[in-house]
């Protein structure tokens, strides 16, 4: 048998083998590109990047080396947003450019030494009137300066911009006023027996006056001066309609306390996402069964939630592309994986609950044959997870130092 004949036979034997290897390589690359397209490109790890985003509006921050505070975590899917400047416009998220190379493991910078808060968390002193409607003939039922000294449980003068209204004669509240289209507000009324309650338009319930609070800090960011002035004008119109006198908190006094608190809220407002990805599709039926066995329930908003003992959401599970889960889709569709979300300001006892969060992630990974990865499909190490847990604890400690307990009603108001 000639050399050429042997060479031809060898080519015929090994050609299919090389063909299979090349096809598998192509399929693997196609799969990775597909997952990266869902997660988006990043210049470093999914959770610890040099250009990072907090839950507020996805606004790009300075590189970690230039940041004054500890680096922020990058959630893969941002469910809420907050802006860092008190403007009336919503910042547009910027997409970080992909770097040529990135380390497989993130490195956390050392925490800066704890500093005393740069602001006073005592109640705002009685405000100077910036807009006041003078009573005409009859005396007001309540003294406006005394009304401004009331400490009511529904308001916090650190972030609620307050206005006070005293009537000349008792009146029913026939309809709730429209005072803001962008920020939430509450109205407390003083009844004829000098008790305060959340005001409602109930027949035969007469009020002597009202305290109205505009929540100026939330995941929408800090209310702008224009927002506060507009609120003041609308409150003034409401006071005129009710034939009463008005006292508004001084805007400069209010913002001198609200701005530093808003800065802190923007820094600690982090949502951590851990991705569980399959190299093959997993059926929606199998996925739902495994998730519900861990205590999660499918919500009307298309996400699974694990509730705490009080029935409040603790952890969340979404699809990789942030599309909604539905009962119909879960019964008929396959999925590439899921993302587990840990909303740090909303979850009490960060260290304990982050350990529980990771235990559930590991169990789901084992039950469904999923890999715990970042957006570059790099497997997460035990050391990396420990560093993230320490980061969560540090951010929650910042909240506690200023009297905001993670998971409390106060935290839910500020981070909503």
Coordinates of C-alpha atoms in Angstrom, one line a residue:
X1 CA 0.0 0.0 0.0
X2 CA 1.5 3.3 -1.1
X3 CA 2.1 6.3 1.3
X4 CA -0.6 8.4 -0.5
X5 CA -3.2 5.7 0.0
X6 CA -2.3 5.5 3.8
X7 CA -2.6 9.3 4.0
X8 CA -6.0 9.3 2.3
X9 CA -7.3 6.6 4.6
X10 CA -6.0 8.5 7.7
X11 CA -7.7 11.7 6.6
X12 CA -11.0 9.8 6.0
X13 CA -10.8 8.3 9.5
X14 CA -9.9 11.5 11.5
X15 CA -11.8 14.1 9.5
X16 CA -15.2 13.3 11.2
X17 CA -13.4 13.5 14.6
X18 CA -12.0 17.0 13.9
X19 CA -15.4 18.0 12.5
X20 CA -17.1 17.1 15.7
X21 CA -14.6 19.0 17.8
X22 CA -14.9 22.1 15.6
X23 CA -18.7 21.9 15.8
X24 CA -18.6 21.6 19.6
X25 CA -16.3 24.5 19.9
X26 CA -18.6 26.6 17.7
X27 CA -21.7 25.6 19.8
X28 CA -19.8 26.5 23.1
X29 CA -18.9 29.9 21.7
X30 CA -22.4 30.5 20.5
X31 CA -23.8 29.5 24.0
X32 CA -21.4 31.9 25.8
X33 CA -22.2 34.7 23.4
X34 CA -25.9 34.1 24.0
X35 CA -25.5 34.3 27.8
X36 CA -23.3 37.4 27.6
X37 CA -25.9 39.0 25.4
X38 CA -28.5 38.5 28.1
X39 CA -26.2 39.8 30.9
X40 CA -24.6 42.6 28.9
X41 CA -20.9 43.3 28.7
X42 CA -18.9 44.5 31.7
X43 CA -15.3 45.6 32.2
X44 CA -14.9 43.4 35.3
X45 CA -16.8 41.0 37.4
X46 CA -20.6 41.2 37.5
X47 CA -20.8 42.5 41.1
X48 CA -17.5 44.3 41.7
X49 CA -16.5 46.5 38.7
X50 CA -14.4 49.5 38.4
X51 CA -17.4 51.3 36.8
X52 CA -20.3 50.3 39.0
X53 CA -24.0 51.1 39.5
X54 CA -26.1 51.3 42.6
X55 CA -29.8 50.8 42.6
X56 CA -30.3 54.5 41.8
X57 CA -30.9 55.1 38.1
X58 CA -27.9 53.1 37.0
X59 CA -25.9 56.3 37.0
X60 CA -22.2 55.6 36.3
X61 CA -19.8 56.2 39.2
X62 CA -16.1 57.0 39.2
X63 CA -13.6 54.1 39.1
X64 CA -13.1 52.4 42.5
X65 CA -9.5 53.8 42.7
X66 CA -10.9 57.3 42.6
X67 CA -14.0 56.8 44.7
X68 CA -14.1 58.3 48.2
X69 CA -16.2 55.5 49.6
X70 CA -16.0 51.7 49.3
X71 CA -16.8 50.4 45.8
X72 CA -20.4 49.7 44.9
X73 CA -21.8 46.4 43.8
X74 CA -23.2 46.0 40.3
X75 CA -26.5 44.2 40.2
X76 CA -27.1 42.3 37.0
X77 CA -30.7 43.5 36.9
X78 CA -31.7 46.8 38.4
X79 CA -35.3 46.7 39.6
X80 CA -35.3 50.2 41.1
X81 CA -33.3 53.3 40.5
X82 CA -32.3 56.4 42.3
X83 CA -30.5 59.5 41.2
X84 CA -27.6 61.1 43.1
X85 CA -28.4 64.7 42.2
X86 CA -31.5 66.6 43.2
X87 CA -32.7 67.4 39.7
X88 CA -36.0 67.0 38.0
X89 CA -34.5 64.8 35.3
X90 CA -33.8 61.1 35.3
X91 CA -30.2 60.3 34.5
X92 CA -29.6 57.9 31.6
X93 CA -27.5 54.8 32.4
X94 CA -24.2 54.6 30.6
X95 CA -22.8 51.2 29.4
X96 CA -19.3 50.6 30.5
X97 CA -16.9 49.7 27.7
X98 CA -15.6 46.1 27.7
X99 CA -12.0 45.8 28.9
X100 CA -9.4 43.6 27.1
X101 CA -9.0 41.5 30.2
X102 CA -10.4 41.2 33.6
X103 CA -9.4 39.2 36.7
X104 CA -11.4 36.2 37.6
X105 CA -11.7 37.2 41.2
X106 CA -12.7 40.7 42.4
X107 CA -10.5 42.5 44.9
X108 CA -12.3 44.6 47.5
X109 CA -10.5 47.8 48.6
X110 CA -9.9 48.3 52.3
X111 CA -12.7 50.0 54.1
X112 CA -11.9 53.6 54.9
X113 CA -11.8 54.5 58.6
X114 CA -15.3 55.2 60.0
X115 CA -16.0 58.9 60.2
X116 CA -18.6 60.7 62.2
X117 CA -21.7 61.6 60.3
X118 CA -21.5 64.9 58.6
X119 CA -25.0 65.8 59.5
X120 CA -27.2 66.2 62.5
X121 CA -30.0 63.6 62.8
X122 CA -32.0 65.6 65.4
X123 CA -35.5 66.8 64.3
X124 CA -35.4 69.9 62.2
X125 CA -36.0 73.0 64.4
X126 CA -39.1 75.0 64.0
X127 CA -39.0 76.4 60.5
X128 CA -39.1 80.0 59.6
X129 CA -42.2 80.6 57.4
X130 CA -41.3 80.8 53.8
X131 CA -44.9 81.0 52.6
X132 CA -47.6 82.1 55.0
X133 CA -51.2 83.0 54.5
X134 CA -52.2 85.6 57.0
X135 CA -55.5 85.0 58.8
X136 CA -58.1 87.7 57.9
X137 CA -60.5 88.3 60.8
X138 CA -61.0 85.1 62.7
X139 CA -58.2 83.6 64.8
X140 CA -56.7 80.2 63.7
X141 CA -57.8 77.2 65.7
X142 CA -54.2 76.0 66.2
X143 CA -51.0 78.0 66.6
X144 CA -48.8 77.3 63.6
X145 CA -45.6 77.5 65.6
X146 CA -46.9 75.0 68.1
X147 CA -48.1 72.8 65.3
X148 CA -44.6 72.7 63.9
X149 CA -43.3 71.4 67.2
X150 CA -45.5 68.3 67.1
X151 CA -43.6 65.0 66.8
X152 CA -45.9 62.8 64.7
X153 CA -45.1 59.1 64.1
X154 CA -45.8 59.3 60.3
X155 CA -43.1 61.8 59.5
X156 CA -39.4 62.1 59.8
X157 CA -38.0 65.6 59.5
X158 CA -34.7 64.3 58.1
X159 CA -36.4 63.5 54.8
X160 CA -40.0 64.5 55.0
X161 CA -40.5 68.1 53.8
X162 CA -43.3 69.4 56.1
X163 CA -46.0 72.0 55.9
X164 CA -48.5 73.0 58.6
X165 CA -52.0 74.2 58.1
X166 CA -54.4 75.6 60.7
X167 CA -58.0 76.3 60.0
X168 CA -60.2 79.2 61.1
X169 CA -63.1 76.9 61.7
X170 CA -63.5 73.1 61.8
X171 CA -64.0 71.5 58.4
X172 CA -64.5 68.1 56.9
X173 CA -62.0 66.9 54.4
X174 CA -64.2 66.4 51.3
X175 CA -61.4 65.1 49.0
X176 CA -57.7 64.4 49.1
X177 CA -55.6 67.2 47.5
X178 CA -53.2 66.5 44.6
X179 CA -49.9 67.8 45.9
X180 CA -47.2 66.0 44.0
X181 CA -46.9 63.8 40.9
X182 CA -43.4 62.6 41.5
X183 CA -43.0 62.1 45.3
X184 CA -45.2 60.4 47.9
X185 CA -46.8 62.5 50.6
X186 CA -49.0 61.9 53.7
X187 CA -51.5 64.1 55.4
X188 CA -52.2 63.9 59.2
X189 CA -55.2 65.8 60.6
X190 CA -55.9 67.1 64.0
X191 CA -59.5 66.2 65.0
X192 CA -61.7 68.2 67.4
X193 CA -60.5 66.2 70.4
X194 CA -56.9 67.4 69.6
X195 CA -55.8 64.0 68.4
X196 CA -53.8 63.4 65.2
X197 CA -54.7 60.7 62.7
X198 CA -54.0 60.0 59.0
X199 CA -56.6 62.3 57.4
X200 CA -59.3 60.8 55.2
X201 CA -62.4 62.2 53.6
X202 CA -64.9 60.7 56.1
X203 CA -68.3 62.4 56.6
X204 CA -68.8 63.9 60.0
X205 CA -65.1 63.9 60.9
X206 CA -64.0 67.5 61.4
X207 CA -60.4 68.8 61.5
X208 CA -58.8 71.8 63.1
X209 CA -55.6 71.6 61.0
X210 CA -53.3 69.4 59.0
X211 CA -49.6 68.4 58.9
X212 CA -48.5 67.4 55.4
X213 CA -45.2 65.7 54.7
X214 CA -43.6 65.3 51.2
X215 CA -41.2 62.3 51.2
X216 CA -38.2 64.0 49.6
X217 CA -35.8 61.0 49.6
X218 CA -36.5 57.7 47.9
X219 CA -35.1 55.6 45.1
X220 CA -36.2 58.4 42.8
X221 CA -33.5 60.5 44.4
X222 CA -33.7 63.7 46.4
X223 CA -36.5 66.1 45.6
X224 CA -35.2 69.2 43.8
X225 CA -35.7 72.8 45.0
X226 CA -38.3 73.1 42.2
X227 CA -40.1 70.1 43.5
X228 CA -40.3 71.5 47.0
X229 CA -41.4 74.9 45.7
X230 CA -44.1 73.4 43.6
X231 CA -45.3 71.4 46.6
X232 CA -45.3 74.6 48.7
X233 CA -47.5 76.3 46.1
X234 CA -49.9 73.4 45.9
X235 CA -50.1 73.2 49.7
X236 CA -50.7 77.0 49.8
X237 CA -53.6 76.6 47.4
X238 CA -55.0 73.8 49.5
X239 CA -54.8 76.0 52.6
X240 CA -56.6 78.8 50.8
X241 CA -59.3 76.4 49.7
X242 CA -59.8 75.3 53.4
X243 CA -59.7 78.9 54.6
X244 CA -56.6 78.4 56.8
X245 CA -53.1 79.7 57.5
X246 CA -50.0 77.9 56.2
X247 CA -46.4 77.4 57.5
X248 CA -43.7 75.7 55.4
X249 CA -40.4 74.3 56.4
X250 CA -37.5 76.5 55.2
X251 CA -36.1 74.8 52.1
X252 CA -32.4 75.6 52.8
X253 CA -32.7 74.3 56.4
X254 CA -34.4 71.1 55.2
X255 CA -31.9 70.4 52.4
X256 CA -28.9 71.0 54.7
X257 CA -30.0 67.8 56.5
X258 CA -31.6 65.9 53.6
X259 CA -28.6 66.1 51.2
X260 CA -26.1 64.3 53.3
X261 CA -28.7 61.6 54.2
X262 CA -29.5 61.2 50.5
X263 CA -25.8 60.7 49.8
X264 CA -25.6 58.0 52.4
X265 CA -28.7 56.3 51.0
X266 CA -27.2 56.3 47.5
X267 CA -24.0 54.7 48.8
X268 CA -25.7 51.8 50.7
X269 CA -28.5 51.1 48.3
X270 CA -27.2 47.9 46.8
X271 CA -28.9 44.9 45.1
X272 CA -26.7 41.8 44.7
X273 CA -27.5 39.3 42.0
X274 CA -26.1 35.7 41.9
X275 CA -26.7 33.9 38.6
X276 CA -27.4 30.2 38.3
X277 CA -26.8 29.1 34.7
X278 CA -27.3 25.7 33.0
X279 CA -25.2 24.5 30.0
X280 CA -28.4 22.9 28.8
X281 CA -31.9 24.2 29.2
X282 CA -33.9 23.4 32.3
X283 CA -37.6 22.9 32.0
X284 CA -39.9 25.5 33.6
X285 CA -41.8 22.8 35.4
X286 CA -38.6 21.4 37.0
X287 CA -37.4 24.9 37.8
X288 CA -40.7 26.0 39.5
X289 CA -40.8 22.8 41.6
X290 CA -37.3 23.3 42.8
X291 CA -37.8 27.0 43.6
X292 CA -41.1 26.4 45.4
X293 CA -39.5 23.6 47.5
X294 CA -37.2 26.3 48.9
X295 CA -40.3 28.3 50.1
X296 CA -40.6 30.8 47.2
X297 CA -43.9 31.8 45.8
X298 CA -44.7 33.2 42.3
X299 CA -45.9 36.8 42.5
X300 CA -48.2 38.8 40.2
X301 CA -45.1 40.8 39.1
X302 CA -43.5 37.8 37.5
X303 CA -40.9 37.1 40.1
X304 CA -40.6 34.5 42.9
X305 CA -40.3 35.7 46.5
X306 CA -39.3 34.1 49.7
X307 CA -41.2 35.8 52.6
X308 CA -40.0 36.2 56.2
X309 CA -42.0 35.3 59.3
X310 CA -44.0 38.6 58.9
X311 CA -44.9 37.9 55.3
X312 CA -42.5 40.5 54.0
X313 CA -40.4 39.7 50.9
X314 CA -36.9 38.6 51.8
X315 CA -35.2 37.2 48.6
X316 CA -36.3 37.3 45.0
X317 CA -35.7 35.2 41.9
X318 CA -36.0 36.5 38.3
X319 CA -35.2 35.2 34.9
X320 CA -31.8 35.9 33.4
X321 CA -33.2 38.5 31.0
X322 CA -35.5 40.0 33.6
X323 CA -38.6 38.9 31.7
X324 CA -41.7 37.8 33.8
X325 CA -42.3 34.3 35.0
X326 CA -45.9 33.2 34.4
X327 CA -47.6 30.0 35.2
X328 CA -48.3 29.3 31.5
X329 CA -44.7 29.9 30.4
X330 CA -43.3 27.8 33.3
X331 CA -45.4 24.9 32.2
X332 CA -44.4 25.1 28.6
X333 CA -41.0 26.8 28.3
X334 CA -37.4 25.9 29.0
X335 CA -34.9 28.3 30.7
X336 CA -31.2 28.9 30.7
X337 CA -31.1 29.7 34.4
X338 CA -32.2 32.2 37.0
X339 CA -30.9 35.2 39.0
X340 CA -31.3 35.4 42.8
X341 CA -31.6 39.0 44.2
X342 CA -30.5 40.3 47.6
X343 CA -31.8 43.8 48.2
X344 CA -29.4 44.8 51.1
X345 CA -31.3 47.8 52.6
X346 CA -34.6 45.8 52.8
X347 CA -33.1 42.7 54.5
X348 CA -32.5 42.6 58.3
X349 CA -29.5 40.9 59.9
X350 CA -27.3 41.0 56.7
X351 CA -24.7 38.4 57.7
X352 CA -27.2 35.8 58.8
X353 CA -29.6 36.3 55.9
X354 CA -26.8 36.4 53.3
X355 CA -25.6 33.0 54.6
X356 CA -29.2 31.8 54.1
X357 CA -29.3 33.4 50.7
X358 CA -26.2 31.5 49.6
X359 CA -27.4 28.2 51.1
X360 CA -30.5 28.4 49.0
X361 CA -28.4 29.3 45.9
X362 CA -26.2 26.2 46.5
X363 CA -29.2 23.9 47.0
X364 CA -30.8 25.1 43.8
X365 CA -27.5 24.7 42.0
X366 CA -27.3 21.1 43.2
X367 CA -31.0 20.3 42.5
X368 CA -31.0 21.7 39.0
X369 CA -27.4 21.1 37.9
X370 CA -26.8 24.9 37.6
X371 CA -23.5 26.7 37.9
X372 CA -23.0 29.8 40.2
X373 CA -21.4 32.3 37.8
X374 CA -20.8 36.0 37.1
X375 CA -21.7 37.6 33.8
X376 CA -18.5 36.3 32.2
X377 CA -19.5 32.7 33.1
X378 CA -16.7 32.5 35.7
X379 CA -17.5 30.3 38.6
X380 CA -17.8 32.1 42.0
X381 CA -15.3 31.0 44.7
X382 CA -16.0 30.6 48.4
X383 CA -13.6 33.5 49.2
X384 CA -15.4 35.8 46.8
X385 CA -18.7 35.1 48.4
X386 CA -17.2 35.8 51.9
X387 CA -16.0 39.2 50.7
X388 CA -19.4 40.0 49.3
X389 CA -21.0 39.1 52.7
X390 CA -18.5 41.4 54.5
X391 CA -19.4 44.2 52.0
X392 CA -23.1 43.7 52.8
X393 CA -22.5 43.8 56.6
X394 CA -20.4 47.0 56.2
X395 CA -23.1 48.8 54.2
X396 CA -25.8 47.8 56.7
X397 CA -23.6 49.0 59.6
X398 CA -23.5 52.4 57.9
X399 CA -27.3 52.5 57.9
X400 CA -27.5 51.5 61.6
X401 CA -25.0 54.3 62.6
X402 CA -27.6 56.9 61.4
X403 CA -30.6 55.2 62.9
X404 CA -31.9 53.3 59.8
X405 CA -32.3 49.6 60.7
X406 CA -32.2 47.4 57.6
X407 CA -35.6 45.9 56.8
X408 CA -37.4 48.4 59.1
X409 CA -40.4 50.5 58.0
X410 CA -38.1 53.5 57.9
X411 CA -35.7 51.6 55.5
X412 CA -38.6 50.5 53.3
X413 CA -39.8 54.1 53.0
X414 CA -36.3 55.4 52.1
X415 CA -35.4 52.6 49.7
X416 CA -38.7 52.3 47.7

